[in-house]
mmCIF file of C-alpha atoms in Angstrom:
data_model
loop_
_atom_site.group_PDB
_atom_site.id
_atom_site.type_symbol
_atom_site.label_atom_id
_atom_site.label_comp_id
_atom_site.label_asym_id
_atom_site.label_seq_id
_atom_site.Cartn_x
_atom_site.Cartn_y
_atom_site.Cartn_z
ATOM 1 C CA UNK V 1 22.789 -8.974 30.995
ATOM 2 C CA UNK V 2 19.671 -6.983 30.422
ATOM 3 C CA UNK V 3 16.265 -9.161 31.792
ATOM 4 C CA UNK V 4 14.113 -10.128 28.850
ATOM 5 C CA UNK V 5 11.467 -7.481 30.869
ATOM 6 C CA UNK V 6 13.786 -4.437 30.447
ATOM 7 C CA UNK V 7 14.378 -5.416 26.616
ATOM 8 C CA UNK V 8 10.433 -5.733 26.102
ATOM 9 C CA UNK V 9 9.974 -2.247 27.881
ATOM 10 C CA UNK V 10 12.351 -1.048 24.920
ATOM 11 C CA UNK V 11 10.186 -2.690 21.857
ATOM 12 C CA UNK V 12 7.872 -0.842 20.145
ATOM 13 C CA UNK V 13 5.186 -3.531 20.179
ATOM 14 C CA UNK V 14 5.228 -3.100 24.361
ATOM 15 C CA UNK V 15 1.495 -3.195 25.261
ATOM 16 C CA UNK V 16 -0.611 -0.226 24.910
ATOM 17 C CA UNK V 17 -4.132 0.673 22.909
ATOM 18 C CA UNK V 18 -3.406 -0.953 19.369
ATOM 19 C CA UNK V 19 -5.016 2.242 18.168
ATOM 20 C CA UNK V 20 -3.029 4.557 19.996
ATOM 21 C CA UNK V 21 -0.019 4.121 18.403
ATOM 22 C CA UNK V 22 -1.056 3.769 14.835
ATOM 23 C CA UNK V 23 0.633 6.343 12.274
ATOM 24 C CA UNK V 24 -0.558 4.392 9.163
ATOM 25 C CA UNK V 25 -3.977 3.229 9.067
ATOM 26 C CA UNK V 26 -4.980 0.629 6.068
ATOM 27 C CA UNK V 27 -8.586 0.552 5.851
ATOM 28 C CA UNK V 28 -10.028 -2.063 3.385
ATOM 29 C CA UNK V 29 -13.651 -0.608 2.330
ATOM 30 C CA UNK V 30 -14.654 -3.203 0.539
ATOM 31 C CA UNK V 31 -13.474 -7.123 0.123
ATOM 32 C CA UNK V 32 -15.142 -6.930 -3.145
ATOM 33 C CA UNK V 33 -13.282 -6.588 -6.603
ATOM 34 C CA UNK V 34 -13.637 -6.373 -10.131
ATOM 35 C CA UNK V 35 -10.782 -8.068 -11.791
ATOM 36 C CA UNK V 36 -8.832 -11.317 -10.221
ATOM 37 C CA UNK V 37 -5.292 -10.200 -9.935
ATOM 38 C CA UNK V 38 -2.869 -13.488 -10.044
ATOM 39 C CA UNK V 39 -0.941 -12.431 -7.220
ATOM 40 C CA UNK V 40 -4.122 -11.772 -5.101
ATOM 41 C CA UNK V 41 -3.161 -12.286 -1.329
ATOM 42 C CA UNK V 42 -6.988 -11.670 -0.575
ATOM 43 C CA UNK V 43 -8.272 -13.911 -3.483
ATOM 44 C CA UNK V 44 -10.609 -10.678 -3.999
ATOM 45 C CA UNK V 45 -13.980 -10.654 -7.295
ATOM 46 C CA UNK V 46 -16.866 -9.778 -7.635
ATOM 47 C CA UNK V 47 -18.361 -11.574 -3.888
ATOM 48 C CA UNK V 48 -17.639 -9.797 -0.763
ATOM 49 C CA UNK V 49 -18.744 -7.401 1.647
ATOM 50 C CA UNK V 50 -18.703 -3.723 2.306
ATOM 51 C CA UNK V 51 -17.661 -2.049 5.210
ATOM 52 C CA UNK V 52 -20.643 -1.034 7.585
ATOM 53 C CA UNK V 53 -20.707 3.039 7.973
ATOM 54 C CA UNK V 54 -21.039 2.718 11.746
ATOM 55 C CA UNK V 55 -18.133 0.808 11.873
ATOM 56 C CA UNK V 56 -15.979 3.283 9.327
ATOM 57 C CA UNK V 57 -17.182 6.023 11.593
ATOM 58 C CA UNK V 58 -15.889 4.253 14.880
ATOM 59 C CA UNK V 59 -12.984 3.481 13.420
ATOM 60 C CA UNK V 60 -11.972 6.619 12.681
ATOM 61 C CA UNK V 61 -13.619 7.819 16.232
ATOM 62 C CA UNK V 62 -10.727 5.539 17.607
ATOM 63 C CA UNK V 63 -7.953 7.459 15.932
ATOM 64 C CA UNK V 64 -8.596 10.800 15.601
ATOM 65 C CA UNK V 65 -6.483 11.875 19.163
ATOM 66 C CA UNK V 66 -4.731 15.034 16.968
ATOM 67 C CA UNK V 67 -1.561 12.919 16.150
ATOM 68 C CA UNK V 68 0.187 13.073 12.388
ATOM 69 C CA UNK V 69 -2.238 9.651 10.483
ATOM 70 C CA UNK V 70 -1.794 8.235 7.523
ATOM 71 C CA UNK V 71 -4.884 6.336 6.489
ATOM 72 C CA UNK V 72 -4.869 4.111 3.277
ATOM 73 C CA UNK V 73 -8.121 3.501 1.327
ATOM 74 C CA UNK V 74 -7.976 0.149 -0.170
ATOM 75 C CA UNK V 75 -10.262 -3.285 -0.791
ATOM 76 C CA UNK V 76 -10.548 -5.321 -2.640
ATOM 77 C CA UNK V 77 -11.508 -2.532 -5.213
ATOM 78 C CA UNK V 78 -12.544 0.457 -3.259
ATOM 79 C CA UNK V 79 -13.882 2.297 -6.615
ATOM 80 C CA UNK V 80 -16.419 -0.050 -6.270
ATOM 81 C CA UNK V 81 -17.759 1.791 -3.292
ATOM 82 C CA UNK V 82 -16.975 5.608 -4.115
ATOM 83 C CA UNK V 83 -19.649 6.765 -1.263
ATOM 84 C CA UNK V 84 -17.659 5.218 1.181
ATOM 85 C CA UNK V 85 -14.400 6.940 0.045
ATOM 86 C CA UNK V 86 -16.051 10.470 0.186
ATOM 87 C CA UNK V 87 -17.588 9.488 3.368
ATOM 88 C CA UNK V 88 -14.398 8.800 4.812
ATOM 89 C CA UNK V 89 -12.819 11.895 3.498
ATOM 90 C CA UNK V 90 -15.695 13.910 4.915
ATOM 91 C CA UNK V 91 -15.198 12.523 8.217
ATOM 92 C CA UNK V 92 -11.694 12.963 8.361
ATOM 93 C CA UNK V 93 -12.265 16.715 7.050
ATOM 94 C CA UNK V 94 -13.438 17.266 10.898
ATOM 95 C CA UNK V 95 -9.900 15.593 12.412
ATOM 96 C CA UNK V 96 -8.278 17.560 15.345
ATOM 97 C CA UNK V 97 -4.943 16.863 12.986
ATOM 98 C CA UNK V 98 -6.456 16.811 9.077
ATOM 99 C CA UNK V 99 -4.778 13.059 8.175
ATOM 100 C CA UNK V 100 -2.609 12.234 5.082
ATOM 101 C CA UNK V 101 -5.087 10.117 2.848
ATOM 102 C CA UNK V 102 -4.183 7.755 0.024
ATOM 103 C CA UNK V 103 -5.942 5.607 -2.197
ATOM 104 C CA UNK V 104 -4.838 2.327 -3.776
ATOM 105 C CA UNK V 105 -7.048 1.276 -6.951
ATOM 106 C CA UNK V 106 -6.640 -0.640 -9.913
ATOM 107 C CA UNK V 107 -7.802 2.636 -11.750
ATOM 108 C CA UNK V 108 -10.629 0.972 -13.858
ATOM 109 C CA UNK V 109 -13.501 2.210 -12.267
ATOM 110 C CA UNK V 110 -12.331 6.116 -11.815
ATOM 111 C CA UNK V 111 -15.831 8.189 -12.101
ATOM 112 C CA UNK V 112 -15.661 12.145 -12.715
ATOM 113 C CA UNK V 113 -17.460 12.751 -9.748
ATOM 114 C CA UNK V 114 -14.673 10.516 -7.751
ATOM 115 C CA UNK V 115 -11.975 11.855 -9.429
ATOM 116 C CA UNK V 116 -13.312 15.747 -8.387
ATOM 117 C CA UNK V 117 -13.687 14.228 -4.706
ATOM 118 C CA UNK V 118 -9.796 12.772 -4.776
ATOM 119 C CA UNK V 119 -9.022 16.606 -6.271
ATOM 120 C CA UNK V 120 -11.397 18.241 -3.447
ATOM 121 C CA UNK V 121 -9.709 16.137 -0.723
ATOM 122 C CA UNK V 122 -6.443 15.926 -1.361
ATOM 123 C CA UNK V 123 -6.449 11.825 -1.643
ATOM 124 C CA UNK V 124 -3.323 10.693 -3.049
ATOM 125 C CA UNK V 125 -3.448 8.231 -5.889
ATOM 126 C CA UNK V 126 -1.671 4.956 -6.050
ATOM 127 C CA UNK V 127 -2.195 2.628 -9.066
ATOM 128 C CA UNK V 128 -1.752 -0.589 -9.421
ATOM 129 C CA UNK V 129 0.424 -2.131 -12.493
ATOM 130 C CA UNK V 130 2.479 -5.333 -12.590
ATOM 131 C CA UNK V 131 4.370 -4.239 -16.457
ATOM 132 C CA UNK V 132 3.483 -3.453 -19.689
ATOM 133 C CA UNK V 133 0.335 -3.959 -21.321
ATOM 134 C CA UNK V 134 0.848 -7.199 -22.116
ATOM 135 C CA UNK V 135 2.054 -8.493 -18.959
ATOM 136 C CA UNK V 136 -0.545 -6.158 -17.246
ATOM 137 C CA UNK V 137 -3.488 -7.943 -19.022
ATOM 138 C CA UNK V 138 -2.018 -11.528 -18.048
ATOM 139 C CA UNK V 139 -1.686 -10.719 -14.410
ATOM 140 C CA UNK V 140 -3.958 -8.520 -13.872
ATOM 141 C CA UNK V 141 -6.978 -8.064 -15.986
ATOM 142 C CA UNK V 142 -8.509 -5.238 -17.590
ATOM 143 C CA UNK V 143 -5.608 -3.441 -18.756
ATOM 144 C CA UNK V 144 -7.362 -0.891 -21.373
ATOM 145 C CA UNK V 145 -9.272 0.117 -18.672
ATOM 146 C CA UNK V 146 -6.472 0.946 -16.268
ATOM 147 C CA UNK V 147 -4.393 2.721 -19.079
ATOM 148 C CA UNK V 148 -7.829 4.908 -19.613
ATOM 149 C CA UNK V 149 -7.471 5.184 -15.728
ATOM 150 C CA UNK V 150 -4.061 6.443 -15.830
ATOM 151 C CA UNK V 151 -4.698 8.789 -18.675
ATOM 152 C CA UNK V 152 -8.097 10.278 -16.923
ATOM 153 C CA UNK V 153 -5.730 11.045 -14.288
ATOM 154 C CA UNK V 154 -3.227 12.719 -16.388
ATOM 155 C CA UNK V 155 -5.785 14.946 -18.051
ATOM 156 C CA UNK V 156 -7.250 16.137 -14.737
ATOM 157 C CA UNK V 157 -3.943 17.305 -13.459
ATOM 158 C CA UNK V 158 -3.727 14.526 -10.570
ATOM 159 C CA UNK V 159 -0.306 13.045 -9.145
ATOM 160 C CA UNK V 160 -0.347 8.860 -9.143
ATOM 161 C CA UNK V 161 2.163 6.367 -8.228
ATOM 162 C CA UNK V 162 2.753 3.274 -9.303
ATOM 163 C CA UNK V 163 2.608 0.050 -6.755
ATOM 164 C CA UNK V 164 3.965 -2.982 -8.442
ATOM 165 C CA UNK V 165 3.580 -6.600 -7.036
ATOM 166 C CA UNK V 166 6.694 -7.761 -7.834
ATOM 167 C CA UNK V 167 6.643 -11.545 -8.967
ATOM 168 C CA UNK V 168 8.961 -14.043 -11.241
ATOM 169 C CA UNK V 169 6.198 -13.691 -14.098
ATOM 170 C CA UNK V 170 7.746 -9.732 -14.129
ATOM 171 C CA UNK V 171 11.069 -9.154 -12.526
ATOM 172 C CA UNK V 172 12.528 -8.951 -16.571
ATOM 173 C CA UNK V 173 10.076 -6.248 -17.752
ATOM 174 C CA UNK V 174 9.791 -4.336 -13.990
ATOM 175 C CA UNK V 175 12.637 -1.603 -16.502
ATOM 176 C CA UNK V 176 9.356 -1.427 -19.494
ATOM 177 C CA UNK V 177 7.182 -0.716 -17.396
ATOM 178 C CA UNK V 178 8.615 2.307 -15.998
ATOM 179 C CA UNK V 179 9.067 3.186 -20.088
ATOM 180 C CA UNK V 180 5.264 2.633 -20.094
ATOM 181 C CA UNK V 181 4.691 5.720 -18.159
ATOM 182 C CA UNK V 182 7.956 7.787 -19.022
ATOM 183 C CA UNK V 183 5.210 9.611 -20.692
ATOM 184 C CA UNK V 184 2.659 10.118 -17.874
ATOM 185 C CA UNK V 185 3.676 13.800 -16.601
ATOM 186 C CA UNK V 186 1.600 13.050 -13.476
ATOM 187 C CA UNK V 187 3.775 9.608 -12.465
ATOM 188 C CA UNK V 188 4.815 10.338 -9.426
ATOM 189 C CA UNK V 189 6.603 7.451 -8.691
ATOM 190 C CA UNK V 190 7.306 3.438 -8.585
ATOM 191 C CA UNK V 191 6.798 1.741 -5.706
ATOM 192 C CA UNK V 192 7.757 -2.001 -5.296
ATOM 193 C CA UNK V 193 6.120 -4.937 -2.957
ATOM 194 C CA UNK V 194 7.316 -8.463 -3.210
ATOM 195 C CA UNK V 195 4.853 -10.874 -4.044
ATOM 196 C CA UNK V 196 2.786 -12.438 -0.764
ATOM 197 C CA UNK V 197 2.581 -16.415 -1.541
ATOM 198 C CA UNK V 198 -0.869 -16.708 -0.017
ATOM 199 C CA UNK V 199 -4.589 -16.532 -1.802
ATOM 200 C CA UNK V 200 -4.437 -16.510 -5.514
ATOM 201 C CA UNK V 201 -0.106 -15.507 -5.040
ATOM 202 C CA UNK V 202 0.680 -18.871 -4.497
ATOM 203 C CA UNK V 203 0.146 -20.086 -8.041
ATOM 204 C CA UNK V 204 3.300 -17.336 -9.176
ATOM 205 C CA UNK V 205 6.590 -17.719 -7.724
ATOM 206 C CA UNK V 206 9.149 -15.691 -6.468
ATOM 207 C CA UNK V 207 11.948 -14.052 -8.358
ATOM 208 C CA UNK V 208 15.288 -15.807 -7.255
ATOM 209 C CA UNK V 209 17.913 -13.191 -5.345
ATOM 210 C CA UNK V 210 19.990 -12.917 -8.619
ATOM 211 C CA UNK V 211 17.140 -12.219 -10.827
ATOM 212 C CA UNK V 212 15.374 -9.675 -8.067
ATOM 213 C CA UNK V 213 19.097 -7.591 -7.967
ATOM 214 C CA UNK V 214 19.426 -7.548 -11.725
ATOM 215 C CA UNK V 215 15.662 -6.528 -12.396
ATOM 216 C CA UNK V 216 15.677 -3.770 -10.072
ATOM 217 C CA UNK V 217 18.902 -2.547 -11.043
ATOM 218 C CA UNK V 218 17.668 -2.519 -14.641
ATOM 219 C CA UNK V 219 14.941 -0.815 -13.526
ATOM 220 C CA UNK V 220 16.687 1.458 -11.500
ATOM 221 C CA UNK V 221 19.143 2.599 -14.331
ATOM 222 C CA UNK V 222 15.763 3.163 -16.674
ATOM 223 C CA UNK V 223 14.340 5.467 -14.346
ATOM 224 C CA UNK V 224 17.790 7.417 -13.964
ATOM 225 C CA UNK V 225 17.654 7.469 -17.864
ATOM 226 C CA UNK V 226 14.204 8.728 -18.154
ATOM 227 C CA UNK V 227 14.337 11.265 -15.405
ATOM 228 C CA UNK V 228 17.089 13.054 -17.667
ATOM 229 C CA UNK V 229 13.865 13.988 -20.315
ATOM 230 C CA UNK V 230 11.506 15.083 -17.543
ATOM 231 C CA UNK V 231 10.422 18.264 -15.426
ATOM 232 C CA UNK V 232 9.539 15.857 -12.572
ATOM 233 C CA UNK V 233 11.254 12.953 -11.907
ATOM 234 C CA UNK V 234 9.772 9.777 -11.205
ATOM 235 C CA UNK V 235 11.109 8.055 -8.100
ATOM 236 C CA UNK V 236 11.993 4.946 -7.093
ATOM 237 C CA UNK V 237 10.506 4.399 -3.334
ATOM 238 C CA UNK V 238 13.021 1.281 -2.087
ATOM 239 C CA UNK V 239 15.839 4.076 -3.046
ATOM 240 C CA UNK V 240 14.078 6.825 -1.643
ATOM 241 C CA UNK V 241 13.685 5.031 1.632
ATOM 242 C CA UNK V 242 16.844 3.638 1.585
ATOM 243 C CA UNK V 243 18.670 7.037 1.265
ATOM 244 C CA UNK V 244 16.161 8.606 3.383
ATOM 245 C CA UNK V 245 16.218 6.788 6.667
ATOM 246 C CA UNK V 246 18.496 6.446 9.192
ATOM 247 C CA UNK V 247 20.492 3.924 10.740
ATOM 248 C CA UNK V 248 17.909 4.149 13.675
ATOM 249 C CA UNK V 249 14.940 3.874 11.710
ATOM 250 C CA UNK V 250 12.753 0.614 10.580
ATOM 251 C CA UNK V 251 11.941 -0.315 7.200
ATOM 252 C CA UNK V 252 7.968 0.527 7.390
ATOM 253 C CA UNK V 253 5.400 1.402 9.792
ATOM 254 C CA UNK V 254 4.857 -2.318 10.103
ATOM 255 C CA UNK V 255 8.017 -2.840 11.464
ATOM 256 C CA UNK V 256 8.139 -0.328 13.706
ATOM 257 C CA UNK V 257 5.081 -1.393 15.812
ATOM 258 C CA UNK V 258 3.099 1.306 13.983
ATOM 259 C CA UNK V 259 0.905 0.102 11.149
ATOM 260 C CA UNK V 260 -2.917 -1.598 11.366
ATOM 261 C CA UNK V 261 -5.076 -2.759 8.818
ATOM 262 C CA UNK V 262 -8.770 -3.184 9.236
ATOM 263 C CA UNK V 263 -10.889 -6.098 7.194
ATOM 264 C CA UNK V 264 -14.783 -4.550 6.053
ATOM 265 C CA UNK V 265 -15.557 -6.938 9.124
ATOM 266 C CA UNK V 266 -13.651 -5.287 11.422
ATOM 267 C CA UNK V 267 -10.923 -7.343 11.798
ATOM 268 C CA UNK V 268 -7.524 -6.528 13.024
ATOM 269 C CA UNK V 269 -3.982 -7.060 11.264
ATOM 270 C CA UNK V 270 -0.828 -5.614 11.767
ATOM 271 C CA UNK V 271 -0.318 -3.931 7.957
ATOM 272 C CA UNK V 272 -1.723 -4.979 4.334
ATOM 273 C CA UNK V 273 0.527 -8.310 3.821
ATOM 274 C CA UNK V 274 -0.820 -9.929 6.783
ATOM 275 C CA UNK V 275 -4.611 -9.531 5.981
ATOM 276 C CA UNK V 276 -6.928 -12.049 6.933
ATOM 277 C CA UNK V 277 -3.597 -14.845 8.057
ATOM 278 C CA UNK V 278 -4.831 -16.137 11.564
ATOM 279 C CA UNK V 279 -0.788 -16.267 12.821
ATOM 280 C CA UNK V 280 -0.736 -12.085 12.819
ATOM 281 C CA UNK V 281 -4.935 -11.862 13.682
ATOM 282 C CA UNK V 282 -5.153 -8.552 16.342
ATOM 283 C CA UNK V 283 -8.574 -8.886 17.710
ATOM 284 C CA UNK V 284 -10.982 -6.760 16.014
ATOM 285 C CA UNK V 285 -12.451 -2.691 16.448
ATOM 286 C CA UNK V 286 -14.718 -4.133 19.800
ATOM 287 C CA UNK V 287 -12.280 -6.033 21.302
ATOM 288 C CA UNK V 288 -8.232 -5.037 19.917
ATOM 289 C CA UNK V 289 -5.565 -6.621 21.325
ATOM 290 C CA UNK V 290 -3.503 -4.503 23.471
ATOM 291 C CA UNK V 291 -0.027 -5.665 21.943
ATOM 292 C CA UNK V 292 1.071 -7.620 18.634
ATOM 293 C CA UNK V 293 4.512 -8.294 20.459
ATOM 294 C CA UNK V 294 3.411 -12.384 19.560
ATOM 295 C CA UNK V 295 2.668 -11.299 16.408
ATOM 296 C CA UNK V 296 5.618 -9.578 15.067
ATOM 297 C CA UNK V 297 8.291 -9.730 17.145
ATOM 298 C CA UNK V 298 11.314 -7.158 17.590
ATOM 299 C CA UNK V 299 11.830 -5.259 14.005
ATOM 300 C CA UNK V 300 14.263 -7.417 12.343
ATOM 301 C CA UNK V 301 14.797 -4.576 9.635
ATOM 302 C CA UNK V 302 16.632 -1.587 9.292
ATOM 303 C CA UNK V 303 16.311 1.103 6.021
ATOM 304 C CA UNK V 304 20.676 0.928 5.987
ATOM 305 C CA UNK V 305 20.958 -2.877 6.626
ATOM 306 C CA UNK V 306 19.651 -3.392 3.331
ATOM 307 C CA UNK V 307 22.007 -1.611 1.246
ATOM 308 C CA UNK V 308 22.047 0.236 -1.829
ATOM 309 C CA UNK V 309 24.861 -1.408 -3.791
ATOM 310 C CA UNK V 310 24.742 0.149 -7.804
ATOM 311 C CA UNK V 311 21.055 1.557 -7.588
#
């Protein structure tokens, strides 16, 4: 039998610069936000803070070593502080390796100016909706405002995806949402992310496994039915990801080892569901810790252990 020593040496969360071996970079620009989401991990409104230039700039300092990055612009809202996304796009401009950059927003707050920047730079768009408009408005907020978001983004020619927290108060309508924007050229895509029971998420519940399955197989079969009436065809990322990968592969970047999220204060977490929860806390940008083996554990989850049954 192996020693426990010879099976660390094997993990990907063996100990090395936390920075070093970061693919997908989640920084959260601001803590602030404008609506108060129901399933809010971060219990985000309208008090907060802002993340410091200096400390945006070392951050990126830290990571730019010319390896393939993914960084993630996120908050709280992080419309609310558009400087701070061109800033970071301007930096990043001057990479040895130019990175992959995203942007996660609740789309109420796009600008003209920001929306030429996200054109300029290449920033992917993700958007955030929990179902239709209805729904939308009673777990989110501001839901006129997002649709105007959505369609500012269709008339300017620029690609979005959809990120839905996934919840009991929507696993029924997940399938009319995706009918919601059947009619968005631009939709990219539906992503889903089961609902985090901490900050404002622990007044929803969770969908029970029988009413997940059936949800996202109506859902599923929706999208199939749609994608037969369109040019581009919207994807589903769980199937995408599930087809994609191989047996060898992990789920995410957070379960390979490879993910890190960084709080406006500097904090450290290993990826976007574990923000600000003292079990999975990382140190911060002055003092990282050097493994989040005690954090995470061994990846538990393979792409092809989850199986794709009738999707």
């Amino acid at each position: 039998m192996r020693s426990s020593a010879a099976i660390a040496d094997r993990s990907p969360f063996v100990q090395e610069d936390i920075f070093a071996r970061t693919a997908y970079l989640i920084v959260v620009l601001t803590s602030r936000c404008n609506l108060r989401c129901r399933g809010c991990l971060q219990q985000a409104d309208s008090f907060g803070i802002d993340m410091d230039d200096l400390l945006l700039e070392k951050v990126l300092q830290r990571v730019d070593d010319g390896r393939t990055l993914h960084i993630q612009i996120t908050g709280g809202e992080p419309t609310l502080v558009p400087e701070k996304i061109k800033r970071l796009a301007s930096v990043t401009r001057d990479f040895r390796v130019r990175p992959r950059l995203s942007l996660q927003t609740n789309g109420t707050l796009l600008s003209s100016e920001l929306l030429a920047s996200i054109i300029d730079n290449q920033i992917e768009v993700g958007l955030s909706l929990d179902g239709p408009p209805s729904l939308q408005q009673s777990l989110r907020g501001g839901c006129d405002a997002t649709l105007r978001g959505m369609q500012w983004l269709e008339q300017e020619n620029i690609p979005f995806r959809i990120t839905t927290v996934v919840s009991a108060a929507n696993i029924e309508q997940l399938h009319r949402m995706a009918l919601l924007v059947a009619g968005f050229a631009c939709c990219q895509g539906i992503g889903l992310d089961l609902l985090v029971q901490r900050g404002r998420g622990t007044g929803l519940k969770l969908p029970t496994a029988k009413a997940l399955e059936a949800g996202v197989e109506k859902l599923a079969a929706t999208i199939r039915l749609i994608n037969r009436k369109r040019q581009q065809p919207i994807h589903l990322r769980e199937y995408d990801l599930l087809t994609r990968k191989t047996i060898s592969t992990a789920f995410c970047y957070g379960a390979s080892g490879k993910s890190l999220a960084i709080t406006p204060e500097g904090k450290l977490y290993p990826c976007g569901q574990t923000l600000n929860d003292p079990r999975f806390a990382c140190g911060t940008v002055e003092n990282p810790a050097q493994s989040i083996a005690d954090k995470l554990g061994r990846p538990r989850g393979m792409a092809r252990d989850a199986g794709l049954r009738n999707l």
